[in-house]
PDB file of C-alpha atoms in Angstrom:
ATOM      1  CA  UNK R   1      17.791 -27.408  -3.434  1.00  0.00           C
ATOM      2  CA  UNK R   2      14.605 -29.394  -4.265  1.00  0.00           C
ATOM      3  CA  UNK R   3      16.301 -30.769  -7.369  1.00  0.00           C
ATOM      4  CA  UNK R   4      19.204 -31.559  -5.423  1.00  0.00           C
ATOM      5  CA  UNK R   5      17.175 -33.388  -2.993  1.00  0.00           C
ATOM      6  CA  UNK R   6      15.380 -35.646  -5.211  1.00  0.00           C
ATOM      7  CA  UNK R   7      18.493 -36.728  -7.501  1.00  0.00           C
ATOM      8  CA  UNK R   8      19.846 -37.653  -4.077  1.00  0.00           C
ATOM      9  CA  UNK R   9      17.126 -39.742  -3.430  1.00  0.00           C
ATOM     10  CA  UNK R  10      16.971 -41.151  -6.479  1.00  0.00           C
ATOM     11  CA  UNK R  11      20.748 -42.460  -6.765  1.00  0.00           C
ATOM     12  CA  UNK R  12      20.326 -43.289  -3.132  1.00  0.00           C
ATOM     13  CA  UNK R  13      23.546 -41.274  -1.926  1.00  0.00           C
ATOM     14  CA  UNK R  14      23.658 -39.024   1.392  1.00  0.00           C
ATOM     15  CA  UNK R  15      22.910 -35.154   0.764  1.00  0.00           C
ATOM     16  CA  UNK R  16      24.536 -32.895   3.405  1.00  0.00           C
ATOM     17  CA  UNK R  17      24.359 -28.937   3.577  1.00  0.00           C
ATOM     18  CA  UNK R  18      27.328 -27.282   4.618  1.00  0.00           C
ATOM     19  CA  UNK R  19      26.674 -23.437   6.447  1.00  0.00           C
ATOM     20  CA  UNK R  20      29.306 -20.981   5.788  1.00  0.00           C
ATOM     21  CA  UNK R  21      32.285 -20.978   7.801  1.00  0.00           C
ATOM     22  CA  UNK R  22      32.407 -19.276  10.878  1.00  0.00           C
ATOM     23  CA  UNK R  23      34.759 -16.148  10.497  1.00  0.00           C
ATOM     24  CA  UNK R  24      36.046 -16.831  14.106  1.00  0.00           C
ATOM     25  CA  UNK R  25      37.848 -20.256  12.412  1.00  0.00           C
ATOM     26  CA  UNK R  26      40.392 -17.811  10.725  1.00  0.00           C
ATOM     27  CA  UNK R  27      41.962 -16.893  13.881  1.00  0.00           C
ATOM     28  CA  UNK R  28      41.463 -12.700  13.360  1.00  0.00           C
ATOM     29  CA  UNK R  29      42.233 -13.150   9.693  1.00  0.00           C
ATOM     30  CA  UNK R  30      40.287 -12.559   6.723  1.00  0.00           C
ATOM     31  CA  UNK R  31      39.082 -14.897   3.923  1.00  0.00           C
ATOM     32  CA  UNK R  32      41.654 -13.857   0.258  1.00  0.00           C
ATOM     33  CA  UNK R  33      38.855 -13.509  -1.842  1.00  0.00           C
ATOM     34  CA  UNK R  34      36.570 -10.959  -0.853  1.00  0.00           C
ATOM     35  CA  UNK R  35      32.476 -10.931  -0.786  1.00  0.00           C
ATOM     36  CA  UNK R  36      30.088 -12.305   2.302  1.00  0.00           C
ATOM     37  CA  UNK R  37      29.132 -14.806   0.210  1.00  0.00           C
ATOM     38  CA  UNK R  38      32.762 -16.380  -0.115  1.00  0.00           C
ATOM     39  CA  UNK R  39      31.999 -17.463   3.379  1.00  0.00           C
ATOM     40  CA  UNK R  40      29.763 -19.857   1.969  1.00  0.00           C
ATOM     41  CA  UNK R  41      32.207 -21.008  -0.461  1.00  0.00           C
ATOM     42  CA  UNK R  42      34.794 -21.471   1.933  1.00  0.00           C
ATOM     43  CA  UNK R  43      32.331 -23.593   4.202  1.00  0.00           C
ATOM     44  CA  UNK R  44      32.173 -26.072   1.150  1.00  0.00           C
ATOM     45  CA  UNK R  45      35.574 -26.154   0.471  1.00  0.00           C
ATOM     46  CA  UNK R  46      36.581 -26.999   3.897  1.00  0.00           C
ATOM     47  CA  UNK R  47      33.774 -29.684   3.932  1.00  0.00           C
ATOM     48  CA  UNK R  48      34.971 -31.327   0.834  1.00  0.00           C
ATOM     49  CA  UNK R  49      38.498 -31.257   1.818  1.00  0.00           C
ATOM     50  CA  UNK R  50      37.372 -32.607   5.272  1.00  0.00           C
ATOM     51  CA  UNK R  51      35.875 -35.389   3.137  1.00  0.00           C
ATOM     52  CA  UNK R  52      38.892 -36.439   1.157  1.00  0.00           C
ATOM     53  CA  UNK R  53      41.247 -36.635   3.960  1.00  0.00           C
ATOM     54  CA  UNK R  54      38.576 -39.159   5.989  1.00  0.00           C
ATOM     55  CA  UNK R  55      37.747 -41.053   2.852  1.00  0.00           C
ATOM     56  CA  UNK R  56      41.443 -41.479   1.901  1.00  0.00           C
ATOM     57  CA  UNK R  57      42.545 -42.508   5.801  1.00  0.00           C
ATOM     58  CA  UNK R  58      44.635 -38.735   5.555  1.00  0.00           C
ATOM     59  CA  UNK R  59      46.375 -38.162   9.821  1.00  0.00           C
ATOM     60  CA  UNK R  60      45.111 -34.862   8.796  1.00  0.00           C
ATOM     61  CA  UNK R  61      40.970 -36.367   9.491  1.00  0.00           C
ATOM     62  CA  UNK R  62      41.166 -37.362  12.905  1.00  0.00           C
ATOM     63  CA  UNK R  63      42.500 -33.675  13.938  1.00  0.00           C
ATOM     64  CA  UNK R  64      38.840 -32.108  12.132  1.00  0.00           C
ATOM     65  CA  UNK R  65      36.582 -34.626  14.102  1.00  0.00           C
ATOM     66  CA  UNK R  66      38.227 -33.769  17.793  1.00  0.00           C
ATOM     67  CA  UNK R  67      37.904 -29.969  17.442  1.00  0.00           C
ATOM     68  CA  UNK R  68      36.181 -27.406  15.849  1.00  0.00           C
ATOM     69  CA  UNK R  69      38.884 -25.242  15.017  1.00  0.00           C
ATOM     70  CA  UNK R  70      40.671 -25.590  11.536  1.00  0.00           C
ATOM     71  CA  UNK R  71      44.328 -26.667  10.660  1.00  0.00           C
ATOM     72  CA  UNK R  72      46.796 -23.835   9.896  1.00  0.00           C
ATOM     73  CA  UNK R  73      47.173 -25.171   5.824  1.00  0.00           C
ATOM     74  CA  UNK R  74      43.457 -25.036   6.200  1.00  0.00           C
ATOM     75  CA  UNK R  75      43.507 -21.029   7.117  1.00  0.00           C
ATOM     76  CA  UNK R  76      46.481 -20.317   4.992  1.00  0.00           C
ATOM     77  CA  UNK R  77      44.494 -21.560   2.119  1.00  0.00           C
ATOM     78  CA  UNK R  78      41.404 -19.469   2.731  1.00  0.00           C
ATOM     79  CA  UNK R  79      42.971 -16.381   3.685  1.00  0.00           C
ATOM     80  CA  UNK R  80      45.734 -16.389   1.131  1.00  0.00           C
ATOM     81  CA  UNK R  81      43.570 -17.757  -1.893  1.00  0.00           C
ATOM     82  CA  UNK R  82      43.300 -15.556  -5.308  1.00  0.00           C
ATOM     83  CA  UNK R  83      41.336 -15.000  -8.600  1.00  0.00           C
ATOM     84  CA  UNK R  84      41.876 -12.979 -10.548  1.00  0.00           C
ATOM     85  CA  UNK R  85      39.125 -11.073 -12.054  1.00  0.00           C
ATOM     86  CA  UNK R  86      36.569 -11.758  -8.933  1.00  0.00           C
ATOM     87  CA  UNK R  87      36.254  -9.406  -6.664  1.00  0.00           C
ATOM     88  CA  UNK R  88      39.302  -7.622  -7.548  1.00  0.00           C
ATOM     89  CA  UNK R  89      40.597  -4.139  -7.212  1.00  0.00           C
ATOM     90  CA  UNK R  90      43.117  -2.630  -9.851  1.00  0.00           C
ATOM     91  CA  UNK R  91      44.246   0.958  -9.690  1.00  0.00           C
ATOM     92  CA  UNK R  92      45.664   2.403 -12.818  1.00  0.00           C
ATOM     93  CA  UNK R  93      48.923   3.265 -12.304  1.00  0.00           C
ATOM     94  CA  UNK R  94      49.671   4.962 -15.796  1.00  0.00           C
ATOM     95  CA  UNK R  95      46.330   7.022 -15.170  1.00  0.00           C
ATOM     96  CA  UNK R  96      48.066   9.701 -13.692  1.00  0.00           C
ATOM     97  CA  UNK R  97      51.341   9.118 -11.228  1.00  0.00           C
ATOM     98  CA  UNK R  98      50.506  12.304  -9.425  1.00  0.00           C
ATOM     99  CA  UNK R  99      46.962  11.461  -8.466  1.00  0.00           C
ATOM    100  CA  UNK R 100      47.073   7.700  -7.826  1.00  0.00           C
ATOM    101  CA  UNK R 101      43.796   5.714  -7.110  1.00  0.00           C
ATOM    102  CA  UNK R 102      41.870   8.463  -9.134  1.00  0.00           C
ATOM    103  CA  UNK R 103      40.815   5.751 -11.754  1.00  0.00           C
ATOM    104  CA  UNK R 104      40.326   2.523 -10.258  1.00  0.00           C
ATOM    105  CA  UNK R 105      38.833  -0.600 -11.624  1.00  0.00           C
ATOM    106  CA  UNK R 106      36.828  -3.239 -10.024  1.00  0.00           C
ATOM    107  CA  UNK R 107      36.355  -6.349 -11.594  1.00  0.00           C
ATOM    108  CA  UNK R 108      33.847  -9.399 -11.357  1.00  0.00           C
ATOM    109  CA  UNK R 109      31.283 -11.425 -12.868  1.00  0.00           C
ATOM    110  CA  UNK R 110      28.366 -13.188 -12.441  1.00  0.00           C
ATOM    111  CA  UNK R 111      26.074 -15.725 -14.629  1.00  0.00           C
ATOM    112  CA  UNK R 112      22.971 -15.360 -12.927  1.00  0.00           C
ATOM    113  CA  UNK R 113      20.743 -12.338 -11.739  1.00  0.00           C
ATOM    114  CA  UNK R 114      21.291 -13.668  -8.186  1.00  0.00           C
ATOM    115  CA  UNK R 115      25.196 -13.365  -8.656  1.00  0.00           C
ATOM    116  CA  UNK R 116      25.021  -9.989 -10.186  1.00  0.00           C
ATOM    117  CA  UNK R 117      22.866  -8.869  -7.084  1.00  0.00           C
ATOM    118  CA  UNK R 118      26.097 -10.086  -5.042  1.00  0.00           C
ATOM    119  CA  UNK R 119      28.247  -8.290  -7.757  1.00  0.00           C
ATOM    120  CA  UNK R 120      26.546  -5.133  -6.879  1.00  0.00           C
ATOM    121  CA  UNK R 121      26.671  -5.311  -3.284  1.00  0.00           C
ATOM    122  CA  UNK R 122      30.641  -6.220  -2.815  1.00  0.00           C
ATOM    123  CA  UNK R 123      30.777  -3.026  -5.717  1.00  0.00           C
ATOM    124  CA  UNK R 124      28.976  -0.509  -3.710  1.00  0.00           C
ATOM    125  CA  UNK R 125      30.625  -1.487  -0.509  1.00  0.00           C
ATOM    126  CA  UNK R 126      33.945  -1.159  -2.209  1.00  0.00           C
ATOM    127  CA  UNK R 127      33.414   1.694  -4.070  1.00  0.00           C
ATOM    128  CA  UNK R 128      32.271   3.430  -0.926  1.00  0.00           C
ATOM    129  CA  UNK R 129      35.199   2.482   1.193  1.00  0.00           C
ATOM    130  CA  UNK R 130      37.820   2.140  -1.246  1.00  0.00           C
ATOM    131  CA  UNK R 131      41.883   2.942  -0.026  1.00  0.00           C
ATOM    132  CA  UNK R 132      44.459   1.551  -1.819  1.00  0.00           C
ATOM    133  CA  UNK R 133      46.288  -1.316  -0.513  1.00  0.00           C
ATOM    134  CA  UNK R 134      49.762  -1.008  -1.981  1.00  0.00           C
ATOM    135  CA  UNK R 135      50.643   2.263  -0.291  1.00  0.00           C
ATOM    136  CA  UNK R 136      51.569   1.629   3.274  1.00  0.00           C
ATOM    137  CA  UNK R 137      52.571   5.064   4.503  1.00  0.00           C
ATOM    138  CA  UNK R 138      50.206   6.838   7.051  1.00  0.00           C
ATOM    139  CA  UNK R 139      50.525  10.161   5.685  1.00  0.00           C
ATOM    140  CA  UNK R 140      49.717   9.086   1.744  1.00  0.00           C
ATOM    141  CA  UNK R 141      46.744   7.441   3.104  1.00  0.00           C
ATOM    142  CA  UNK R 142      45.304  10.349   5.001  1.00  0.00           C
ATOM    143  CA  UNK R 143      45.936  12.562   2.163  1.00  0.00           C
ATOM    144  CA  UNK R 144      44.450  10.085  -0.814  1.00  0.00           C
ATOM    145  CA  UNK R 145      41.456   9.648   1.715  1.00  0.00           C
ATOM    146  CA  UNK R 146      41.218  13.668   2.122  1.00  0.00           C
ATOM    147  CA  UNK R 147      41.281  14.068  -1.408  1.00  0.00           C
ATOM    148  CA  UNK R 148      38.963  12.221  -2.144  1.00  0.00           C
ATOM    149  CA  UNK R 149      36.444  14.017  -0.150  1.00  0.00           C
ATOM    150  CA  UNK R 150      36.844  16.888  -1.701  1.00  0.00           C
ATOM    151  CA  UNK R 151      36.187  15.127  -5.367  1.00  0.00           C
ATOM    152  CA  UNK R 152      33.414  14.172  -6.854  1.00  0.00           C
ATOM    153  CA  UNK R 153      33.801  10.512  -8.098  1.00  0.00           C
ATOM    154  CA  UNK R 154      32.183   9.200 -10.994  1.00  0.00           C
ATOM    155  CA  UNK R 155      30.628   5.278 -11.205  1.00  0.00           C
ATOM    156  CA  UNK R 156      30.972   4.182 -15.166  1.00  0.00           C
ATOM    157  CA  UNK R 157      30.138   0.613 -15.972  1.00  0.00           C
ATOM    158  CA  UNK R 158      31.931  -1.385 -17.901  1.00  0.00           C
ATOM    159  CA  UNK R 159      29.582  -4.186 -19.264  1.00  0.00           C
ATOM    160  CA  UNK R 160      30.382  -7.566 -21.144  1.00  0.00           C
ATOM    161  CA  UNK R 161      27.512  -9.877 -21.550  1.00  0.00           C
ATOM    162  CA  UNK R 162      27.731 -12.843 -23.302  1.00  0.00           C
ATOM    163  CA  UNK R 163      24.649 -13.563 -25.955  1.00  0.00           C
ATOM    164  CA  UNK R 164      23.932 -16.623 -24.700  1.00  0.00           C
ATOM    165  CA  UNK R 165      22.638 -14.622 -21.379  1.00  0.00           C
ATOM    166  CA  UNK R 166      19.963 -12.235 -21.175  1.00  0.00           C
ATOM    167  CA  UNK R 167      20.691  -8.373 -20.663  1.00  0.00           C
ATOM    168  CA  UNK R 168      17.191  -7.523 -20.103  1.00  0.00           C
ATOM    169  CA  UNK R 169      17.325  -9.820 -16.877  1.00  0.00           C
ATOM    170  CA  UNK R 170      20.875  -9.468 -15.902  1.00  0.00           C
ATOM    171  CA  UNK R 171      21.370  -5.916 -16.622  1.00  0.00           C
ATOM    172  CA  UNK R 172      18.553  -4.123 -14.641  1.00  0.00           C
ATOM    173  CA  UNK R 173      19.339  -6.582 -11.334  1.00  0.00           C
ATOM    174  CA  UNK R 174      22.895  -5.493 -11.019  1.00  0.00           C
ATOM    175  CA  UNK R 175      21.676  -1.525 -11.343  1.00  0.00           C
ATOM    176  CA  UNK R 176      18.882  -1.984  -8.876  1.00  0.00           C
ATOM    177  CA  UNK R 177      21.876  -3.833  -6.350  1.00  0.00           C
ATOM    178  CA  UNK R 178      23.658  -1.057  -6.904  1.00  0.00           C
ATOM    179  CA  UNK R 179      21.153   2.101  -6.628  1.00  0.00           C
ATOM    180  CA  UNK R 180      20.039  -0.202  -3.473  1.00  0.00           C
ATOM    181  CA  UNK R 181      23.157   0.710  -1.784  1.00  0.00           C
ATOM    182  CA  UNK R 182      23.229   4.144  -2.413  1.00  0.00           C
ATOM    183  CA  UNK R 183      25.944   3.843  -6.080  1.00  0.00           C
ATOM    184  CA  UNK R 184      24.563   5.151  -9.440  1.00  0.00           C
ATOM    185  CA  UNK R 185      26.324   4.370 -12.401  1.00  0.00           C
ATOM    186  CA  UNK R 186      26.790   7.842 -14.667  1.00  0.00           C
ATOM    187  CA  UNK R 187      27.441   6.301 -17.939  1.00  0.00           C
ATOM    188  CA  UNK R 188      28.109   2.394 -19.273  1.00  0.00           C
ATOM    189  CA  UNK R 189      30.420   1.164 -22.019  1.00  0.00           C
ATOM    190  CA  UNK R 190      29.284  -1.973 -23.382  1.00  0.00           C
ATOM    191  CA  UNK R 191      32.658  -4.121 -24.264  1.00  0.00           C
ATOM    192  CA  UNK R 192      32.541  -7.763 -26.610  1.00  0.00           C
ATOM    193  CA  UNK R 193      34.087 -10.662 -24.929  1.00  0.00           C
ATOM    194  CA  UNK R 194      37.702 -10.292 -27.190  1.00  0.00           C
ATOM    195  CA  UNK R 195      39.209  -7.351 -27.958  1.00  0.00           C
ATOM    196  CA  UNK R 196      39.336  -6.159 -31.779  1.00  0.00           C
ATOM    197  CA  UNK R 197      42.867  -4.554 -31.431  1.00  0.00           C
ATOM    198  CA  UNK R 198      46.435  -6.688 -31.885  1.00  0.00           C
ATOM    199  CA  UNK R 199      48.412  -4.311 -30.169  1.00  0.00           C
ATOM    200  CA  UNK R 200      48.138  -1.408 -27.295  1.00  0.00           C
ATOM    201  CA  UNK R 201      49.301   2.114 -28.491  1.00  0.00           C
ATOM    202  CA  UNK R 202      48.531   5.529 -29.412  1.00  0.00           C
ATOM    203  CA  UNK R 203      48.702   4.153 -33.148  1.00  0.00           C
ATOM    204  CA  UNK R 204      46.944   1.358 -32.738  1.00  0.00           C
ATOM    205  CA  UNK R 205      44.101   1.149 -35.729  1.00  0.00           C
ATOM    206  CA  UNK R 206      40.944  -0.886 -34.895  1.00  0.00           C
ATOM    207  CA  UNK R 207      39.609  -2.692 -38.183  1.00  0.00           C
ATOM    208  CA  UNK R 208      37.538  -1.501 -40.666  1.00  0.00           C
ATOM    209  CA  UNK R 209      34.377  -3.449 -40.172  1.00  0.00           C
ATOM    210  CA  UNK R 210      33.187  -4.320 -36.467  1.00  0.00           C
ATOM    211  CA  UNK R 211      30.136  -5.781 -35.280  1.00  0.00           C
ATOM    212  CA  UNK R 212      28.931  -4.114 -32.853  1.00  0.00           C
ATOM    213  CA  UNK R 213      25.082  -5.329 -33.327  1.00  0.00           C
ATOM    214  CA  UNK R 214      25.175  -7.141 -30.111  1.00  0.00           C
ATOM    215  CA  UNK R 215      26.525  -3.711 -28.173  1.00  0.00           C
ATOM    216  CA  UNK R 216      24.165  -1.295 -29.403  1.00  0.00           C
ATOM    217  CA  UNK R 217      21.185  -3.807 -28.314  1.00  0.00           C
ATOM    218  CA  UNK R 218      22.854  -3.700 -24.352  1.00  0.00           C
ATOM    219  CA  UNK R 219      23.119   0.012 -25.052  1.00  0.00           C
ATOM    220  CA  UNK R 220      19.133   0.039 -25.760  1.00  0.00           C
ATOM    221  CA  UNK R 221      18.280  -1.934 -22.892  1.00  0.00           C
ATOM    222  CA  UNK R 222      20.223  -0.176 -20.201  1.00  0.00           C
ATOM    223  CA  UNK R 223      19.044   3.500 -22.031  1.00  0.00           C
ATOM    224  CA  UNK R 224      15.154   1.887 -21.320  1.00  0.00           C
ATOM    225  CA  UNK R 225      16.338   1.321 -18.092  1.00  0.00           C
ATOM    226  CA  UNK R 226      17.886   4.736 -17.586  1.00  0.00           C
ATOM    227  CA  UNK R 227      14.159   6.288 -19.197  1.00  0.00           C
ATOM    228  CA  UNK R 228      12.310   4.664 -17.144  1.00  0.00           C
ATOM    229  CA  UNK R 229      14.282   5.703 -13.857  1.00  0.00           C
ATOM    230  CA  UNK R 230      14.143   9.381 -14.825  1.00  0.00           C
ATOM    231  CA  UNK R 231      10.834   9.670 -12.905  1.00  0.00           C
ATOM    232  CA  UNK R 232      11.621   7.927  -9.462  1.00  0.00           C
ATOM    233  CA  UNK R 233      12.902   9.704  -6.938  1.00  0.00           C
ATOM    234  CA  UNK R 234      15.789   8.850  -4.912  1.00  0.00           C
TER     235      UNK R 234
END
């Protein structure tokens, strides 16, 4: 924010922080893209679109500056709004059609150690209150949620980190988020950024030679990480 401040200063144009929008603006809905921190984003987004419709004489302007409540494109936009691969929940359906939501994936990413701490927190909350969204019947819902009770799940990480980031940061913030919330990851798989394979099938061959350098070094890291945990108590 400091930086931010003193460019502003410096090219002589107005700086304004925006606070995230109020969740009472949505009328009883929610925001599409899950995380408390999308409330920020959605504060900014309204603010620059408030922006553009002043600054290009929009009808749309004069209806923001007499109230405080937003227009209904405005809350269609925020609660409907998708991306996918952030904050997004994908049962496998080919798992096993008998026992449906008993592998699940959750997807996001983060470039920072800041964002991964978010990463962790939407995870654990998820992962802790998951039901799946796609099956609307009362009585599959009470029996998924009975079931899985009675199971023990199992957290596994799958991890892609670019090596232009650094694991050693990155890695050990998202696990603390995480353990912080009461979710332990049993085991990690540590992915490259493209797959290896051109096609998907039970004879699919990978190639012969595969670098893997870069995956055995996030394998080291978060095994240090593990070693080092094996004395705390939780």
């Amino acid at each position: 924010m400091n930086v931010l401040k003193e460019k502003a200063s410096q090219l002589d144009v107005p700086l304004q922080v925006i606070p995230p929008l109020n969740a009472n603006m949505l009328n009883g809905l929610k925001l599409g893209l899950e995380g408390e921190h999308q409330y920020v984003n959605a504060g900014l987004a309204v603010a620059l679109c408030s922006s553009w419709l002043q600054r290009t004489g929009r009808p749309e302007a004069a209806h923001l500056e007499q109230t405080d409540s937003l227009p209904e494109q405005f809350i269609k936009g925020l609660t409907t709004a998708s991306l996918q691969g952030r904050a997004q929940i994908v049962p496998d359906r080919c798992f096993d059609a008998d026992n449906y939501g008993d592998l699940v994936f959750y997807l996001d990413g983060a470039h920072s150690p800041e964002s991964l701490e978010v990463c962790g927190k939407w995870f654990s909350q998820q992962v802790l209150s998951y039901q799946p969204q796609d099956k609307s019947s009362h009585e599959f819902v009470s029996k998924h949620l009975n079931e899985r009770v009675r199971k023990q799940t199992t957290q596994i990480l799958l991890f892609n980190c670019m090596s232009v980031r650094d694991p050693q940061v990155l890695l050990p913030r998202l696990m603390e988020s995480c353990a912080n919330h009461g979710v332990r990851f049993k085991k990690a798989l540590f992915v490259p950024n493209t797959s290896v394979y051109f096609k998907v099938g039970p004879h699919s061959v990978p190639p012969t030679e595969v670098d893997f350098s870069w995956q055995f070094a996030l394998q080291k890291i978060w095994e240090n990480i593990m070693h080092s945990n094996k004395g705390v108590k939780t």
